[in-house]
Coordinates of C-alpha atoms and ligand atoms in Angstrom, one line a residue:
X1 CA -2.1 -9.4 -8.9
X2 CA 1.1 -8.7 -7.1
X3 CA 2.6 -5.3 -7.6
X4 CA 6.0 -5.7 -9.8
X5 CA 6.5 -3.2 -12.5
X6 CA 5.8 -0.1 -13.5
X7 CA 7.2 3.2 -13.7
X8 CA 6.0 7.0 -14.7
X9 CA 7.8 10.1 -16.2
X10 CA 3.7 12.9 -15.7
X11 CA 7.0 15.4 -14.6
X12 CA 9.7 14.6 -17.8
X13 CA 6.3 14.4 -20.0
X14 CA 4.5 17.5 -18.8
X15 CA 8.3 19.4 -18.9
X16 CA 7.6 18.5 -23.7
X17 CA 4.6 18.0 -23.4
X18 CA 5.2 17.5 -27.4
X19 CA 7.1 13.6 -25.6
X20 CA 3.5 12.5 -25.8
X21 CA 1.2 13.2 -28.2
X22 CA 3.7 12.8 -31.1
X23 CA 5.6 9.6 -30.7
X24 CA 9.3 9.8 -32.3
X25 CA 12.2 7.9 -31.9
X26 CA 13.6 6.3 -29.1
X27 CA 16.3 9.3 -29.1
X28 CA 14.4 12.1 -28.9
X29 CA 15.3 14.4 -25.2
X30 CA 11.3 14.1 -25.0
X31 CA 10.9 10.3 -24.1
X32 CA 13.9 10.1 -22.3
X33 CA 14.4 9.8 -18.1
X34 CA 16.8 9.4 -15.6
X35 CA 17.5 6.0 -15.1
X36 CA 18.0 4.7 -11.5
X37 CA 22.0 4.0 -10.3
X38 CA 21.5 0.1 -9.5
X39 CA 24.3 -1.2 -7.5
X40 CA 24.8 -3.5 -4.8
X41 CA 26.9 -0.7 -2.7
X42 CA 23.8 1.4 -3.4
X43 CA 21.8 -0.6 -1.5
X44 CA 21.2 1.4 2.5
X45 CA 18.6 -1.4 3.6
X46 CA 16.4 -4.2 2.8
X47 CA 12.8 -5.2 4.3
X48 CA 10.4 -8.1 5.0
X49 CA 7.2 -8.2 5.2
X50 CA 4.4 -10.9 6.0
X51 CA 0.7 -8.8 4.0
X52 CA -2.4 -10.4 5.6
X53 CA -4.5 -12.4 2.8
X54 CA -7.3 -13.8 2.7
X55 CA -8.6 -15.5 -0.5
X56 CA -11.6 -14.6 -0.4
X57 CA -10.7 -10.4 0.6
X58 CA -10.8 -7.8 3.7
X59 CA -12.9 -9.5 6.9
X60 CA -15.1 -5.1 7.5
X61 CA -18.2 -7.0 9.7
X62 CA -19.5 -6.3 12.4
X63 CA -20.3 -9.3 15.9
X64 CA -21.4 -9.5 19.9
X65 CA -17.8 -9.9 21.7
X66 CA -20.2 -10.3 25.5
X67 CA -21.8 -7.3 26.2
X68 CA -19.3 -5.0 23.7
X69 CA -19.7 -4.2 19.4
X70 CA -17.0 -5.9 17.7
X71 CA -16.0 -4.4 14.4
X72 CA -13.8 -6.3 12.0
X73 CA -11.3 -4.9 9.9
X74 CA -8.3 -7.3 9.1
X75 CA -7.0 -9.3 5.6
X76 CA -6.6 -6.3 3.4
X77 CA -3.8 -8.2 1.3
X78 CA -0.5 -6.3 -0.8
X79 CA -3.6 -3.4 -0.4
X80 CA -3.6 -2.5 2.7
X81 CA -1.9 1.1 2.2
X82 CA -4.3 1.7 -0.4
X83 CA -7.9 -0.1 0.8
X84 CA -7.2 2.2 4.5
X85 CA -8.9 5.1 4.9
X86 CA -12.0 3.2 2.6
X87 CA -11.8 0.0 4.0
X88 CA -11.8 1.7 8.0
X89 CA -14.6 4.3 6.5
X90 CA -16.8 1.1 6.1
X91 CA -16.3 0.3 9.5
X92 CA -16.8 3.4 11.5
X93 CA -20.6 3.3 9.4
X94 CA -21.0 -0.3 10.6
X95 CA -19.6 0.2 14.4
X96 CA -19.9 3.5 15.4
X97 CA -23.9 4.3 14.6
X98 CA -25.9 4.4 17.1
X99 CA -23.5 4.8 20.0
X100 CA -22.3 7.0 22.5
X101 CA -19.2 7.4 24.1
X102 CA -15.6 5.9 24.0
X103 CA -14.2 3.8 21.6
X104 CA -11.6 1.3 21.6
X105 CA -9.1 0.8 18.6
X106 CA -6.5 -2.4 18.2
X107 CA -3.9 -2.4 16.3
X108 CA -1.7 0.7 14.8
X109 CA -0.9 0.0 11.3
X110 CA -2.2 1.8 8.8
X111 CA -6.0 0.7 8.9
X112 CA -5.7 1.3 13.1
X113 CA -4.6 4.8 12.5
X114 CA -7.2 5.8 10.1
X115 CA -9.7 3.3 11.8
X116 CA -8.7 6.4 14.2
X117 CA -9.2 9.2 13.1
X118 CA -12.3 8.3 11.5
X119 CA -13.7 8.3 14.6
X120 CA -12.5 11.5 15.8
X121 CA -13.7 12.9 12.6
X122 CA -17.4 12.2 14.2
X123 CA -17.1 12.8 17.3
X124 CA -16.6 10.0 19.7
X125 CA -12.8 10.0 21.9
X126 CA -10.5 7.1 21.1
X127 CA -8.6 4.3 23.5
X128 CA -5.8 3.7 19.8
X129 CA -4.4 -0.3 21.9
X130 CA -1.9 -1.4 20.4
X131 CA 1.3 -4.2 20.4
X132 CA 3.8 -2.4 17.9
X133 CA 3.4 1.4 16.6
X134 CA 5.0 2.6 13.5
X135 CA 7.9 1.5 12.0
X136 CA 7.4 -1.1 13.7
X137 CA 4.4 -2.2 11.2
X138 CA 3.6 -3.7 8.5
X139 CA 1.8 -1.2 7.1
X140 CA 6.1 0.0 7.7
X141 CA 7.3 -2.2 5.4
X142 CA 4.5 -1.8 2.2
X143 CA 5.4 0.4 -0.7
X144 CA 3.2 2.6 -0.6
X145 CA 1.3 2.8 -4.3
X146 CA -2.7 3.4 -4.5
X147 CA -3.4 0.0 -6.6
X148 CA -5.5 -1.8 -5.5
X149 CA -3.7 -5.0 -6.3
X150 CA -2.5 -8.3 -5.0
X151 CA -5.4 -8.5 -2.2
X152 CA -8.4 -10.9 -3.1
X153 CA -8.2 -14.6 -5.3
X154 CA -11.6 -13.9 -8.8
X155 CA -13.6 -16.9 -8.1
X156 CA -12.6 -16.1 -4.2
X157 CA -14.8 -13.4 -3.6
X158 CA -19.3 -12.2 -3.4
X159 CA -20.9 -9.8 -4.8
X160 CA -21.3 -8.5 -1.4
X161 CA -17.9 -8.1 -0.8
X162 CA -17.1 -7.2 -4.4
X163 CA -19.4 -4.2 -3.7
X164 CA -17.8 -3.4 -0.3
X165 CA -14.4 -3.0 -1.8
X166 CA -15.5 -1.1 -5.0
X167 CA -17.1 1.7 -1.6
X168 CA -13.2 0.9 0.4
X169 CA -11.4 2.1 -2.7
X170 CA -14.1 4.6 -3.5
X171 CA -13.5 6.8 -0.5
X172 CA -9.6 5.6 -0.3
X173 CA -9.3 7.2 -3.9
X174 CA -10.7 10.6 -2.6
X175 CA -9.1 10.5 1.1
X176 CA -5.6 10.3 -0.3
X177 CA -6.4 12.7 -2.9
X178 CA -7.0 15.3 -0.7
X179 CA -3.8 14.9 1.7
X180 CA -1.5 15.3 -1.3
X181 CA 1.7 17.3 0.0
X182 CA 4.8 17.1 1.9
X183 CA 3.1 16.3 4.9
X184 CA 1.3 13.6 4.6
X185 CA 4.4 12.4 1.9
X186 CA 2.1 11.9 -1.4
X187 CA 2.4 12.3 -4.7
X188 CA 1.3 11.9 -8.3
X189 CA 3.2 10.3 -10.3
X190 CA 3.3 9.0 -13.2
X191 CA 4.0 4.8 -13.7
X192 CA 5.7 2.4 -16.6
X193 CA 3.6 -1.1 -16.4
X194 CA 4.9 -3.4 -18.7
X195 CA 1.9 -5.2 -19.9
X196 CA -0.2 -7.0 -22.8
X197 CA -2.7 -4.8 -22.5
X198 CA -4.5 -1.9 -21.5
X199 CA -7.2 -4.4 -19.1
X200 CA -6.7 -3.5 -15.8
X201 CA -5.6 -1.0 -15.8
X202 CA -7.8 1.1 -17.4
X203 CA -10.6 2.0 -14.8
X204 CA -10.9 5.4 -13.0
X205 CA -7.8 3.9 -10.7
X206 CA -4.9 4.3 -13.0
X207 CA -6.0 7.7 -14.8
X208 CA -4.4 8.8 -18.3
X209 CA -3.9 5.3 -19.2
X210 CA -2.2 4.3 -23.0
X211 CA -0.1 2.5 -24.1
X212 CA 2.6 3.5 -25.0
X213 CA 4.9 2.3 -28.1
X214 CA 8.4 1.5 -28.1
X215 CA 9.4 4.8 -29.4
X216 CA 7.5 6.9 -26.7
X217 CA 9.5 5.2 -23.4
X218 CA 12.6 3.9 -22.3
X219 CA 12.6 0.6 -21.2
X220 CA 13.6 -2.4 -22.6
X221 CA 11.2 -4.2 -22.3
X222 CA 8.6 -5.4 -25.1
X223 CA 4.7 -3.5 -23.4
X224 CA 4.6 -0.6 -22.0
X225 CA 1.0 0.6 -20.3
X226 CA 1.2 4.5 -18.6
X227 CA -1.3 5.8 -16.3
X228 CA -0.4 8.4 -12.9
X229 CA -1.9 7.1 -9.3
X230 CA -0.5 8.2 -6.0
X231 CA 3.0 7.1 -4.2
X232 CA 2.8 7.5 -0.1
X233 CA 5.8 7.9 1.5
X234 CA 5.0 5.7 3.7
X235 CA 7.1 6.6 7.5
X236 CA 6.1 9.7 7.4
X237 CA 2.3 9.2 5.7
X238 CA 1.5 7.0 9.5
X239 CA 4.1 9.0 11.4
X240 CA 1.5 12.2 11.0
X241 CA -1.5 9.8 10.9
X242 CA 0.0 9.0 14.9
X243 CA 0.1 12.6 16.1
X244 CA -2.8 13.2 14.2
X245 CA -4.4 11.1 16.8
X246 CA -2.7 11.8 19.2
X247 CA -3.3 16.0 18.7
X248 CA -7.1 15.0 18.7
X249 CA -7.1 13.6 22.0
X250 CA -6.6 10.2 21.3
X251 CA -5.0 7.7 24.3
X252 CA -2.1 5.6 23.8
X253 CA -1.5 1.9 25.7
X254 CA 0.6 -0.8 23.7
X255 CA -0.3 -4.1 25.0
X256 CA -0.8 -7.0 23.2
X257 CA -4.6 -9.4 23.2
X258 CA -4.1 -13.0 23.7
X259 CA -7.6 -13.6 23.1
X260 CA -10.9 -12.9 22.8
X261 CA -11.6 -12.3 25.8
X262 CA -8.5 -9.6 26.4
X263 CA -11.0 -7.6 24.5
X264 CA -14.0 -8.6 25.8
X265 CA -12.6 -7.2 28.4
X266 CA -11.9 -3.7 27.7
X267 CA -14.2 -0.7 29.1
X268 CA -15.1 0.7 25.6
X269 CA -18.3 -0.9 23.8
X270 CA -17.3 -0.2 20.9
X271 CA -13.9 -2.4 19.2
X272 CA -12.3 -2.3 16.1
X273 CA -10.5 -5.1 15.7
X274 CA -7.1 -3.5 13.1
X275 CA -5.1 -6.1 13.4
X276 CA -3.6 -7.5 10.1
X277 CA -1.5 -11.3 10.1
X278 CA -2.3 -10.2 14.1
X279 CA -6.4 -11.3 13.6
X280 CA -5.6 -15.0 12.5
X281 CA -4.1 -16.4 16.0
X282 CA -6.3 -14.1 18.2
X283 CA -9.2 -15.1 16.2
X284 CA -8.7 -17.9 14.9
X285 CA -9.7 -16.9 11.5
X286 CA -7.4 -19.6 9.6
X287 CA -8.2 -18.3 5.9
X288 CA -5.8 -15.9 6.2
X289 CA -2.5 -15.9 5.3
X290 CA 1.2 -14.3 5.6
X291 CA 1.8 -13.8 1.5
X292 CA 6.0 -12.7 1.8
X293 CA 7.5 -9.1 0.2
X294 CA 11.0 -8.0 0.5
X295 CA 12.5 -4.9 -0.9
X296 CA 15.4 -3.5 -1.5
X297 CA 16.5 0.2 -1.1
X298 CA 18.7 2.4 -2.4
X299 CA 20.4 5.8 -1.7
X300 CA 18.2 8.5 -3.3
X301 CA 17.8 9.8 -6.6
X302 CA 15.3 12.9 -6.6
X303 CA 15.3 13.2 -10.1
X304 CA 13.4 9.5 -10.4
X305 CA 10.2 10.6 -10.5
X306 CA 8.5 7.6 -12.5
X307 CA 7.7 4.3 -11.5
X308 CA 8.0 1.2 -13.1
X309 CA 6.8 -2.1 -12.4
X310 CA 7.2 -6.1 -14.6
X311 CA 9.3 -8.5 -15.0
X312 CA 11.6 -7.4 -13.4
X313 CA 10.1 -6.0 -10.8
X314 CA 8.9 -3.0 -9.0
X315 CA 11.1 0.6 -8.7
X316 CA 9.2 3.3 -6.2
X317 CA 11.1 5.8 -6.0
X318 CA 10.7 8.1 -2.4
X319 CA 12.0 10.6 -0.5
X320 CA 13.3 8.0 1.9
X321 CA 15.5 5.2 -1.1
X322 CA 14.5 4.6 -3.6
X323 CA 12.3 0.9 -3.4
X324 CA 13.0 -2.2 -6.0
X325 CA 11.3 -4.4 -4.3
X326 CA 9.5 -8.0 -6.3
X327 CA 8.3 -10.6 -4.4
X328 CA 5.6 -12.2 -3.8
X329 CA 5.9 -15.1 -1.7
X330 CA 3.2 -17.7 0.8
X331 CA 2.6 -18.6 3.5
X332 CA 6.3 -17.6 4.3
X333 CA 6.9 -17.0 7.7
X334 CA 10.3 -15.6 8.5
X335 CA 9.3 -11.7 8.3
X336 CA 13.5 -10.8 7.0
X337 CA 15.0 -10.2 4.1
X338 CA 17.3 -13.1 2.3
X339 CA 20.1 -12.2 0.7
X340 CA 19.7 -14.6 -3.2
X341 CA 16.1 -13.2 -3.2
X342 CA 17.0 -9.4 -2.6
X343 CA 20.3 -9.9 -4.7
X344 CA 18.1 -11.3 -8.0
X345 CA 16.0 -8.2 -7.0
X346 CA 18.3 -6.2 -7.2
X347 CA 20.3 -7.7 -10.1
X348 CA 16.7 -7.5 -12.4
X349 CA 16.8 -4.1 -11.5
X350 CA 20.2 -3.7 -12.8
X351 CA 19.7 -4.6 -16.3
X352 CA 16.6 -3.4 -16.5
X353 CA 17.9 -0.1 -15.7
X354 CA 21.5 -1.2 -17.8
X355 CA 19.0 -1.5 -21.1
X356 CA 17.8 2.4 -21.2
X357 CA 17.4 3.0 -24.9
X358 CA 17.7 6.6 -23.9
X359 CA 18.4 8.4 -20.6
X360 CA 19.0 12.3 -19.6
Ligands
FAD401 C1 6.9 -5.6 0.7 C2 5.2 -4.8 0.4 C3 5.1 -4.1 0.2 C4 3.9 -3.5 -0.2 N1 3.6 -3.4 -1.2 C5 1.5 -1.9 -0.6 C6 1.0 -1.3 -2.4 O1 2.7 -0.6 -2.7 N2 0.5 -0.3 -1.9 C7 -0.4 -0.5 -0.8 O2 -1.4 -1.0 -1.0 N3 -0.1 -2.2 0.5 C8 1.0 -2.7 0.2 N4 1.2 -3.7 0.9 C9 0.0 -3.7 1.8 C10 -0.1 -3.3 3.2 O3 1.9 -2.9 4.2 C11 -0.8 -4.2 4.7 O4 -1.8 -4.6 3.4 C12 -1.1 -3.6 5.4 O5 0.1 -3.0 6.4 C13 -1.8 -4.1 6.6 O6 -2.1 -3.0 7.4 P1 -3.0 -2.4 8.8 O7 -3.0 -2.6 9.6 O8 -4.3 -4.0 8.4 O9 -1.8 -4.3 10.1 P2 -0.1 -4.0 10.6 O10 0.4 -3.5 9.4 O11 0.2 -5.3 10.3 O12 -1.0 -3.1 11.7 C14 -1.0 -4.3 12.5 C15 -1.5 -3.8 13.9 O13 -1.9 -4.2 14.8 C16 -1.4 -4.8 16.2 N5 -1.2 -6.4 16.8 C17 -1.6 -7.3 15.9 N6 -2.2 -8.0 16.8 C18 -2.5 -7.4 17.6 C19 -2.9 -7.9 19.4 N7 -3.2 -9.6 19.2 N8 -2.8 -7.8 20.3 C20 -2.4 -6.3 20.2 N9 -2.2 -5.7 19.0 C21 -2.4 -6.2 17.9 C22 -0.1 -4.8 15.4 O14 1.3 -4.8 17.1 C23 0.4 -2.9 15.2 O15 0.2 -2.1 15.7 C24 2.9 -3.1 0.9 C25 3.0 -5.0 2.1 C26 4.4 -5.7 2.4 C27 4.6 -6.3 3.0

């Protein structure tokens, strides 16, 4: 379920095509990757965030609130960046048909911003009401891997919800692809996933997935699957989306809603609830609970163009630093990094990269 280990070296593979198609000894140049330089003194910041998790999956549905139509769009656990465009698309498909006039969106994390943009793209004026703006949202803490993990429990979801999930993934997958580039901070990377078999990695969202022989990768672990997916530098992405909302005439009002009655008093007749974990208190959804994730960020290393996930945790390289993560802590409400956990995350990655069998 969680996103813990993964590395990839598409750039290296593309530059040296022989190393992909022809297994060679670990000392061969073709399979070598630049290692991440892990040391406590290279940590530039640490962060922790609370994933808005629901065992029965995210909520996208409409209901009446007085004379208003209220559409929920929250509870995406560890996959909110991944699902954002698609989940917000489903929400707008519920809310917009037949609607006339201005629209309210509550929340300015990734769900609120993508919802606001889709509403604007459909031609409606938007006001974004929110307690916190980027960079102060949970969405800003995310690693930014596009991969749908850690957001529901098998056996707790319905076939109808699975259909929503599939539709959301389909739209997100296509939407992120057409936004790849420096402006939104989105890029494809090969990912090295420590995993015993291809199984769940063989869907279309883990492109070109293949089990590697030990001689085809430098990692000191038993089994590696390599696939490609997109990575989002969330700070840049959310900043650009906020600008896009404003450029398209969107208004932003910073305020907190304590009860549904506060929402019922808004002038807009259509309201999207994109409050993430805030929906627990605001709408009394007790199934929604936090799953804390902690991250240590190292000095950037532009030469590292692969990601890793596995027993050691996960490593996602971004322009703003190398992210080392790996905790998935149920019902922890304190969004603060814990020194001992951070030390463990750094130590496990230090050991991983010290064990590289081959480096460039
Ligand atoms: C360490 C970590 C790593 C992660 N990595 C990934 C990853 O690699 N890929 C991935 O897809 N996902 C990842 N996630 C998950 C992702 O961050 C979340 O699923 C996503 O951010 C949820 O977005 P959201 O917009 O619903 O919530 P938020 O970002 O929390 O935004 C909620 C907004 O609602 C506002 N709000 C809340 N309550 C109220 C209220 N009462 N009144 C007014 N405004 C309110 C808030 O101020 C905020 O603006 C990660 C999460 C963590 C913590």
